[in-house]
Every structure is written in C-alpha cells, then in structure tokens.
Tab-separated table of C-alpha atoms in Angstrom:
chain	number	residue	atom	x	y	z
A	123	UNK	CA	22.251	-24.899	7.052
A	124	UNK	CA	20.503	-21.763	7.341
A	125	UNK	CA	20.897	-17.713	7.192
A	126	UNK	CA	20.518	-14.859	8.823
A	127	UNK	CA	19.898	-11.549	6.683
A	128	UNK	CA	19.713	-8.183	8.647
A	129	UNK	CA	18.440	-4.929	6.446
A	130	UNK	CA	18.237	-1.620	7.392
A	131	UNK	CA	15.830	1.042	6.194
A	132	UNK	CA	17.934	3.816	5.864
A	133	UNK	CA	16.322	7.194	5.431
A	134	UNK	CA	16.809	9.523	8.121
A	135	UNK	CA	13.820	12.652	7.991
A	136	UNK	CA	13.306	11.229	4.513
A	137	UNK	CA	10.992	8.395	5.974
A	138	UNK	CA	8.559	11.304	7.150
A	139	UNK	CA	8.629	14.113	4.862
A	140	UNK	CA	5.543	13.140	3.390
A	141	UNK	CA	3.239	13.098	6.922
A	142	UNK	CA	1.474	15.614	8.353
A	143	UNK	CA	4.001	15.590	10.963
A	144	UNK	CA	7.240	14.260	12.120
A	145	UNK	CA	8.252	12.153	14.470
A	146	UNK	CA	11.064	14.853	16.204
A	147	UNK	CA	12.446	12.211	18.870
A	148	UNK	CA	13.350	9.853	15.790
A	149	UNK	CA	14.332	12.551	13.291
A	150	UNK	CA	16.408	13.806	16.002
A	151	UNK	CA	18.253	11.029	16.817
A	152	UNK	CA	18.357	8.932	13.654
A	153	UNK	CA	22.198	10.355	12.920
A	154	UNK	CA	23.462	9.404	15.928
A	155	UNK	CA	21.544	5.830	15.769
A	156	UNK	CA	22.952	5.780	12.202
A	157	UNK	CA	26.504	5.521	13.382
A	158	UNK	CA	26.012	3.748	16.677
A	159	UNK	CA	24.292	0.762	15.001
A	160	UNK	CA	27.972	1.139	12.675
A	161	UNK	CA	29.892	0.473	15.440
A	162	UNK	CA	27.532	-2.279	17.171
A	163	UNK	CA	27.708	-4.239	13.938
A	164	UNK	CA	31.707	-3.795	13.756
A	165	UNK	CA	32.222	-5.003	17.441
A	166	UNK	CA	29.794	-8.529	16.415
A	167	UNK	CA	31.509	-8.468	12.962
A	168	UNK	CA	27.949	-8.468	11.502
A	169	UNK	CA	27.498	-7.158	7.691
A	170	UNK	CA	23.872	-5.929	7.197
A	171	UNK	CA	21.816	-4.706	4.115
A	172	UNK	CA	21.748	-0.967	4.411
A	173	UNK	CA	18.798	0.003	1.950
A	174	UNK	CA	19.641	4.124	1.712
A	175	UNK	CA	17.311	7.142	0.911
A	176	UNK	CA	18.995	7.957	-2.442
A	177	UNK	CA	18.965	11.712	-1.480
A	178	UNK	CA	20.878	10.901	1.386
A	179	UNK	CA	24.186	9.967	-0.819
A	180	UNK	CA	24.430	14.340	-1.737
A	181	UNK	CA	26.247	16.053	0.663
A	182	UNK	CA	24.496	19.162	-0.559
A	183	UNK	CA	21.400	20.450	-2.352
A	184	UNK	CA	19.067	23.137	-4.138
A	185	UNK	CA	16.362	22.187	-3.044
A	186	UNK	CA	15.122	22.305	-6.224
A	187	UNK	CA	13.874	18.571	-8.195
A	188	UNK	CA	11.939	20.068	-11.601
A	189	UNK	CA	13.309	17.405	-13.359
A	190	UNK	CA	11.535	14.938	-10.790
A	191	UNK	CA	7.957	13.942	-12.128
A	192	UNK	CA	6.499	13.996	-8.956
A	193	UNK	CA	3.772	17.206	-7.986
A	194	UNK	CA	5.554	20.444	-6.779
A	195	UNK	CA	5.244	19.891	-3.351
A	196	UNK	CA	7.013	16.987	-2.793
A	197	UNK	CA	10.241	18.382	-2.181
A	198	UNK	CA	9.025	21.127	-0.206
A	199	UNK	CA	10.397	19.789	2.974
A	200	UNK	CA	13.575	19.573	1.452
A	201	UNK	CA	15.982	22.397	3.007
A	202	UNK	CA	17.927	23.144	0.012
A	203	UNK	CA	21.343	23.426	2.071
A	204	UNK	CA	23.774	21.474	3.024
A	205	UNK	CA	25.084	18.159	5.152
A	206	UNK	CA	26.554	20.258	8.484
A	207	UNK	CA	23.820	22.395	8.512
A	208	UNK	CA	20.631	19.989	8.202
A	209	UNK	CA	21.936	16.793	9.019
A	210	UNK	CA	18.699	15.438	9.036
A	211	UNK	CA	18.492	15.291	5.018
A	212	UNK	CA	21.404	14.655	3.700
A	213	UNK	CA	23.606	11.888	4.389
A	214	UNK	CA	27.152	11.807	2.617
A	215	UNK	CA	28.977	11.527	5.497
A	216	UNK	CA	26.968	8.954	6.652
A	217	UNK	CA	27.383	6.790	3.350
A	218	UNK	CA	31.486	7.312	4.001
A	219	UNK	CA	30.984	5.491	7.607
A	220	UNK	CA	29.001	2.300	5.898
A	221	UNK	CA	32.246	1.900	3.392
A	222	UNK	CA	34.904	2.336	6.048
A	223	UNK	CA	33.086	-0.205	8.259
A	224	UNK	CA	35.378	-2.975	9.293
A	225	UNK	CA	32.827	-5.625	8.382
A	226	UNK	CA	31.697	-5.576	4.422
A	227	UNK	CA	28.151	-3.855	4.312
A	228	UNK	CA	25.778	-3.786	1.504
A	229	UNK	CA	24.999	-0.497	0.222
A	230	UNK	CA	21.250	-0.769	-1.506
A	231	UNK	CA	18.361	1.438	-2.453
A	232	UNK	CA	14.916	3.109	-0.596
A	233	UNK	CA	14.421	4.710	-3.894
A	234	UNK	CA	15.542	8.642	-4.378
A	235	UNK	CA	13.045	10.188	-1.892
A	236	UNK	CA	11.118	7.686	0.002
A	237	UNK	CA	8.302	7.132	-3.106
A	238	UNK	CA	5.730	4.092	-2.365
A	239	UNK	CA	6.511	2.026	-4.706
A	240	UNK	CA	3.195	0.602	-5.220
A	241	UNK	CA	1.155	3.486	-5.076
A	242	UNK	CA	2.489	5.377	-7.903
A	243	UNK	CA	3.189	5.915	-11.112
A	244	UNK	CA	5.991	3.898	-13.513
A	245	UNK	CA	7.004	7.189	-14.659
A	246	UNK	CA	8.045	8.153	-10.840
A	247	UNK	CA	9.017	4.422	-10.004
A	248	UNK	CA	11.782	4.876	-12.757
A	249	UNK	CA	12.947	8.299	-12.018
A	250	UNK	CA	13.536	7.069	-8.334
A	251	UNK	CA	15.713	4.197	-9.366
A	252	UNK	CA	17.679	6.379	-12.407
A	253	UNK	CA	18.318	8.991	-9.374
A	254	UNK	CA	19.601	6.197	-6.715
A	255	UNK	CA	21.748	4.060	-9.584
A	256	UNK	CA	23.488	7.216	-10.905
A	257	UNK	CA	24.152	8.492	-7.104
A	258	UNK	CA	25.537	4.964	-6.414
A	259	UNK	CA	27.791	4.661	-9.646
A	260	UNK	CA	29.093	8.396	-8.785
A	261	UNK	CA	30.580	6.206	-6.149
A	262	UNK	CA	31.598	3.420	-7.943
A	263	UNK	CA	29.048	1.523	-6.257
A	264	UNK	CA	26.219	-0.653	-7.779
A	265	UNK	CA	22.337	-0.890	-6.598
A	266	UNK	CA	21.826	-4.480	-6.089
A	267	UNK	CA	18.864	-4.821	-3.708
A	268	UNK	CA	16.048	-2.463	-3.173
A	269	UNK	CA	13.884	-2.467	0.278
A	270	UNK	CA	10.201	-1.169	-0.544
A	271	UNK	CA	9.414	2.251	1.685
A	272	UNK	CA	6.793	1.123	4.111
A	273	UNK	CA	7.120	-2.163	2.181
A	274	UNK	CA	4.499	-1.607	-0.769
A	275	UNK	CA	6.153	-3.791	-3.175
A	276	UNK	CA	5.759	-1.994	-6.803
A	277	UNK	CA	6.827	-2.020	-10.453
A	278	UNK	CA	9.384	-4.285	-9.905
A	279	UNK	CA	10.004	-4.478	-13.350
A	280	UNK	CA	11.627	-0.847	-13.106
A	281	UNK	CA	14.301	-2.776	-10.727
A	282	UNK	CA	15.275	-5.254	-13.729
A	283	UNK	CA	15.348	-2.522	-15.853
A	284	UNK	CA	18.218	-0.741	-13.236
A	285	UNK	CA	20.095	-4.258	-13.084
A	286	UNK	CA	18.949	-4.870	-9.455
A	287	UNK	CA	19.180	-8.305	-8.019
A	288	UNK	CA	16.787	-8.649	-4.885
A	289	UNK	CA	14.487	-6.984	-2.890
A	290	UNK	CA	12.806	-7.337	0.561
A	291	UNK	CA	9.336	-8.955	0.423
A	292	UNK	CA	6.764	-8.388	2.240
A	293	UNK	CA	6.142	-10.810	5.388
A	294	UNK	CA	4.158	-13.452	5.835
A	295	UNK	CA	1.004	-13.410	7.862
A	296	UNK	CA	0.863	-15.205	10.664
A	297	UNK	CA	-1.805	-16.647	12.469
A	298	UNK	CA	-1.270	-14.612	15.539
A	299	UNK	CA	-1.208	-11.225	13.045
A	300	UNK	CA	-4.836	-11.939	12.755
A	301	UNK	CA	-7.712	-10.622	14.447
A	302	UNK	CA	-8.642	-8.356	17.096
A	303	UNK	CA	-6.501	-11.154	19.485
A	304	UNK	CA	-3.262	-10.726	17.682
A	305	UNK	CA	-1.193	-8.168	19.856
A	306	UNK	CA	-2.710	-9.834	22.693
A	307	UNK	CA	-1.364	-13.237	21.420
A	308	UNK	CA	1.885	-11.846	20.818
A	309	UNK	CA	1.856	-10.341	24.366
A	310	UNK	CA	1.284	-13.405	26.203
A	311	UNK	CA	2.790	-16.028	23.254
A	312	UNK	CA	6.193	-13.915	22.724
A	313	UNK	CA	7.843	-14.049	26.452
A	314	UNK	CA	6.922	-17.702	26.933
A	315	UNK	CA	8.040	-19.184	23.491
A	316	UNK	CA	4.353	-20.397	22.125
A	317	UNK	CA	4.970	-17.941	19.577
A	318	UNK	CA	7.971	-18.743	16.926
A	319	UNK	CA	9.160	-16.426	14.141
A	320	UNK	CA	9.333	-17.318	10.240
A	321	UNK	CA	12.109	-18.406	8.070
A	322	UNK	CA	11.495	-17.611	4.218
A	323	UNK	CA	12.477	-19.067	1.263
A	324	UNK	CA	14.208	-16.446	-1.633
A	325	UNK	CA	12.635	-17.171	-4.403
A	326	UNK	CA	13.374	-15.547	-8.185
A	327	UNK	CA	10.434	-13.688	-9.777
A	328	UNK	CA	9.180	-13.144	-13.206
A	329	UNK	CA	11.630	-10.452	-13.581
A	330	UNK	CA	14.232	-12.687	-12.730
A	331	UNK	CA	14.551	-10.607	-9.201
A	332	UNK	CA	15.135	-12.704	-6.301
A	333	UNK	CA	12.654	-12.418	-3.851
A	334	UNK	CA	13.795	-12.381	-0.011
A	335	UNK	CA	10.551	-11.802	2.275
A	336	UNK	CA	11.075	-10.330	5.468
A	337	UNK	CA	10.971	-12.554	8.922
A	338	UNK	CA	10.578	-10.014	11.834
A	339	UNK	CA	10.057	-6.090	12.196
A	340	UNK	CA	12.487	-5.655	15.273
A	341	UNK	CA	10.159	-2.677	16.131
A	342	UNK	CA	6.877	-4.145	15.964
A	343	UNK	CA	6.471	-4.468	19.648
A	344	UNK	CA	6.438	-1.151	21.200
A	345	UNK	CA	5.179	1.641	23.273
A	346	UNK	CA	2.890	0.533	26.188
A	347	UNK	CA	2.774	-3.113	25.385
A	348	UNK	CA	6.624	-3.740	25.464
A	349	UNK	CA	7.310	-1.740	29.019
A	350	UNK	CA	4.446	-4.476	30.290
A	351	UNK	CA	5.832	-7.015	29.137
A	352	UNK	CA	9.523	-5.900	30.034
A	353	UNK	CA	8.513	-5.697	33.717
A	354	UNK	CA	7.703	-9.362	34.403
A	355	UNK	CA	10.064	-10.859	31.284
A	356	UNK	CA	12.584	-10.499	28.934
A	357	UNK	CA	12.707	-8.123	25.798
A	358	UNK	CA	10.265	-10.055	24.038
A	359	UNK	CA	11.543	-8.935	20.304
A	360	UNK	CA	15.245	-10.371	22.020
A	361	UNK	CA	13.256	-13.753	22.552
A	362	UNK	CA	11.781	-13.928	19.027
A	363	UNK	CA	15.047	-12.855	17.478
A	364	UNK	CA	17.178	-15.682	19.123
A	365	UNK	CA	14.617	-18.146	18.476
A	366	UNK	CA	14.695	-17.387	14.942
A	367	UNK	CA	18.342	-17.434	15.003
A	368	UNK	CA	18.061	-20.939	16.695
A	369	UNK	CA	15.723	-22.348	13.898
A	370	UNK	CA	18.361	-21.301	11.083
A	371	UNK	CA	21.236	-22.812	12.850
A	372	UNK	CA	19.085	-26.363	12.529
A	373	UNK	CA	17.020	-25.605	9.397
A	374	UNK	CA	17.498	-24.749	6.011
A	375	UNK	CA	15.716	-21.207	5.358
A	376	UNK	CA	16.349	-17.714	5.490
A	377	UNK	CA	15.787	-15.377	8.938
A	378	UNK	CA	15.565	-12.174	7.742
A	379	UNK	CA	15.262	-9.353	10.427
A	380	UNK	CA	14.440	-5.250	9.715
A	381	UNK	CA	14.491	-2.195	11.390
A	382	UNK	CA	15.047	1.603	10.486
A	383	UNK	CA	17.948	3.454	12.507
A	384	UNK	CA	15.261	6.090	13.376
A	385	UNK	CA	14.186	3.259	15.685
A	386	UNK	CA	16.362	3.491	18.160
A	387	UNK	CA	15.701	6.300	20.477
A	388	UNK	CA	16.613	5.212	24.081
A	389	UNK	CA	19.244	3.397	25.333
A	390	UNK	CA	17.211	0.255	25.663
A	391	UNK	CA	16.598	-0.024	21.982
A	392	UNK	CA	20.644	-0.476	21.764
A	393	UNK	CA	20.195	-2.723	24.317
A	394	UNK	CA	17.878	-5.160	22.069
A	395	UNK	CA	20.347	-4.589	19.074
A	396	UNK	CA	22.989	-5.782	20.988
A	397	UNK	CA	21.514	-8.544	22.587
A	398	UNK	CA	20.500	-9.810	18.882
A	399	UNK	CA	23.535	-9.112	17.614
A	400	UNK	CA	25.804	-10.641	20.050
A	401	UNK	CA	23.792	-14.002	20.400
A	402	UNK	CA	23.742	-13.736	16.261
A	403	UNK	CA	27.387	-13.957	16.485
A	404	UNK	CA	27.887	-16.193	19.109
A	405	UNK	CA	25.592	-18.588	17.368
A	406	UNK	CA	27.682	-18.175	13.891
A	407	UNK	CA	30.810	-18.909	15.167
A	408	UNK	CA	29.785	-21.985	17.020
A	409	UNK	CA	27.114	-23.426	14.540
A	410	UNK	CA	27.102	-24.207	10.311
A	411	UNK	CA	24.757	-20.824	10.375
A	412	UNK	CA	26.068	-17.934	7.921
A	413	UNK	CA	25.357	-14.334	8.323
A	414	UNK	CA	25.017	-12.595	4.933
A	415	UNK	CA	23.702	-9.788	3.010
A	416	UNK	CA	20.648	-9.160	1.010
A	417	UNK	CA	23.020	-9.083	-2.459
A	418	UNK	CA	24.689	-12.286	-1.342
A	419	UNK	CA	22.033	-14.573	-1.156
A	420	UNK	CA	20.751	-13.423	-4.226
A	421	UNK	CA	24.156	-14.415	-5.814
A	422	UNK	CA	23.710	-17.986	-4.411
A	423	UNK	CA	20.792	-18.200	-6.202
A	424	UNK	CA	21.575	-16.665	-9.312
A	425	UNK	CA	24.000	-17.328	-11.884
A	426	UNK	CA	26.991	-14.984	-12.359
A	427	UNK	CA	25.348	-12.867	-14.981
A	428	UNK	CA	24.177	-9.430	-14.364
A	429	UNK	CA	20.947	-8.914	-15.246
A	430	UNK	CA	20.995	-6.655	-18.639
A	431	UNK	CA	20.347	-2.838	-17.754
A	432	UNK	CA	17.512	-0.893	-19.478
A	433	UNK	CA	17.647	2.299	-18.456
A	434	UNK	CA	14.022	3.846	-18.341
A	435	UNK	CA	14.482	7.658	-19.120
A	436	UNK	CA	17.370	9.965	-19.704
A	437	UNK	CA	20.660	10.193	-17.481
C-alpha cells in the first residue's frame, strides 16, 4: 500500500521579498487562497503539510531584525506594522485557521524569512531555524519538517540540531524534464497518459533526517501552454495527479504533491485543487491508500525517539 503526501509552501509576500519585483496578482490574493485551500481540504477531509514563513506566526512587528545576521537590507520590505493593516506579511491569524481545521494539519517550517537554504551561510541557516522553533514552541507547537524555499536543500545538519524530523527533497529528473523537447513532451505526453508521475521512496539521511522527495509541482504547467492544452483536453496537472494517485493505491511508494497558496489566482486553479482533492479522497476511502502528513511518514520510519536538540546560538 501506498501514500499520498500533500505540502504546502506557505509564505504569503514572504516568497518575493527578495526579487526585484513582486508578483501583485499572487501577493494579492495569497490570503484569500490561504483560507480557501482550508476549507477545500476540510470538505475532502484531507490533512496536508503546511511548511510556514516563520515571520508569518507574529501578528505584529518592528520592522526591525538587528539581531538577524543577514545584510541590512533584507528586511527592508518588511512593513514594520501589523496583521490588519498589511496582511500580506504577517500571518497569525492565518496560523489560528490551520489549528482549528477540522482535519489534523501539520504545521512545519520555510525557515524565518524565506532564506535559501543552500546558498548561504550556517550562521543564517541557524538563526532561521532558532527564529521558526521558538515562534512554534510560543505556540506549543513543534517544527518537525522543513520544506526548502525554492527547494535548495542546505545545511541540513542545522535541522538535526532544531530536532526536525523530515524535509521535502528535491524531485527527481525525469526523462521528459530534459532537453529543449521537455515542455513539449509534457504538452503532448500529459493529456494522453504517455507521461506518468513519480512515487519516491523516504529515505533517512546522515543526519538521521528522513528524506521525502517531492513527486509533482501542481503549478508547473502554466501560462500559455496550459490554456492550449485546456482547450482540446483535460487539466493536464488533474491527469498527472490522479494517475499518481492511481499508482499509490497499487504500489508501495510515496506520491508527494506541492504547491504554494500564492498559486491559486483564478477560479480555475480551485478548480484543479478540487478535482485532486476530491478524486484523492474518493480513492482513500475505497482503496488500502493512506493520506498523511510530511511528520507522519517520518514517524513510520523512525523510531519513537526525538532526535536530541542542539540549539545553534542563543534564544
């Protein structure tokens, strides 16, 4: 028997802050998507993996992060105000609607303020995880999994040091990513099923972190390319994602799908996310398949133990 992991980059304006410029259709909407997506996953009874923007647990802020080793104008997109006036970066509220879910979420970690992991320093990597852990434990919640911003794994030592348990890897290459051919593969493989998705195997690291690679973006199909294909077929990300829900109902393996909230935009990007969740649900309840979080199939793998903390830094 097989799983199904969903996880959820969850970062509002935080995923941006850093670029030239910002995406204002997704910054604008991410809230809204935020909450939506809440309620999709409550009508399929579907927990996901919500991997949060530390930041985003303060209802409230400065604006001002000396403490923070990172150069002065990192922050500087950071409003210093507060949740009901710039709902855009910070996220309290927003943390309150994942625990009162009906169905039993996992609350994990982007890091503090949307840091590449592996493209800095271990000094940084460690003040992002002391800043999400302490955030979490305010709450009397615990950081067990970690999802990579834009997925550069990095110093995942600092995790074991923080008593994490799992993190999303990064996804395996397939043939039909390579090449100049690849989107045109996908565009003429995905709507007639020569294409089929991946299901990974978690695997525990040197750190004794278990490792739980992704399976499919379900945003990776987009702008142009998806309204051509949309016009003759099916939502072709719909396809892949039942297909890989198929293969984990017969197989043993792990289907492990991602997206950001910012994602959704228009109303047929709830569209796909309820398609996928529904069939997800209708699939669980009438096949051995389970539907489980990020932290849970790291506890089927590992023993009961918590991993021993090592705080890196002061508190």
């Amino acid at each position: 028997m097989g799983s199904v992991v969903l996880s959820l980059d969850a970062e509002l304006a935080w995923g941006f802050h850093d670029r030239e410029t910002m995406p204002e259709d997704r910054v604008a909407t991410a809230r809204e998507s935020w909450l939506r997506l809440l309620e999709t996953f409550d009508d399929n009874e579907i927990p996901a993996t919500w991997a949060v923007v530390g930041h985003l647990f303060l209802d409230s802020c400065d604006g001002e992060h000396e403490a923070h080793p990172t150069s002065a104008e990192w922050f500087d997109r950071d409003p210093g105000t507060w949740e009901g006036r710039d709902q855009q970066w910070y996220g309290s509220k927003l943390i309150d609607a994942i625990e009162n879910a009906d169905v039993d979420h996992e609350i994990g970690s982007h890091t503090y303020s949307h840091v590449e992991m592996g493209h800095t320093t271990r000094e940084i990597a460690s003040a992002e995880m002391r800043e999400c852990v302490e955030l979490a434990e305010d709450r009397g919640l615990s950081v067990d999994s970690v999802v990579f911003p834009r997925n550069y794994v990095g110093h995942r030592d600092v995790l074991a040091a923080y008593g994490v348990k799992s993190y999303r890897g990064t996804q395996p290459r397939q043939w039909y990513d390579r090449g100049p051919l690849g989107s045109l593969t996908k565009f003429l493989g995905w709507p007639t099923g020569t294409v089929s998705p991946t299901l990974v195997t978690p695997e525990e690291d040197e750190y004794g972190l278990v490792n739980i690679p992704a399976s499919l973006y379900l945003f990776c199909f987009e702008g142009r390319s998806r309204s051509a294909v949309e016009r003759v077929a099916d939502d072709p990300i719909v396809s892949m994602a039942k297909r890989g829900i198929d293969r984990a109902s017969a197989e043993n393996g792990v289907f492990h799908m991602w997206l950001h909230p910012n994602n959704l935009t228009e109303e047929r990007d709830f569209e796909r996310l309820e398609a996928i969740l529904s069939y997800l649900a209708q699939v669980r309840d009438t096949t051995p398949l389970s539907v489980e979080t990020m932290g849970s199939i790291a506890a089927d793998i590992k023993d009961d133990e918590p991993l021993p903390r090592e705080p890196i830094g002061p508190r």
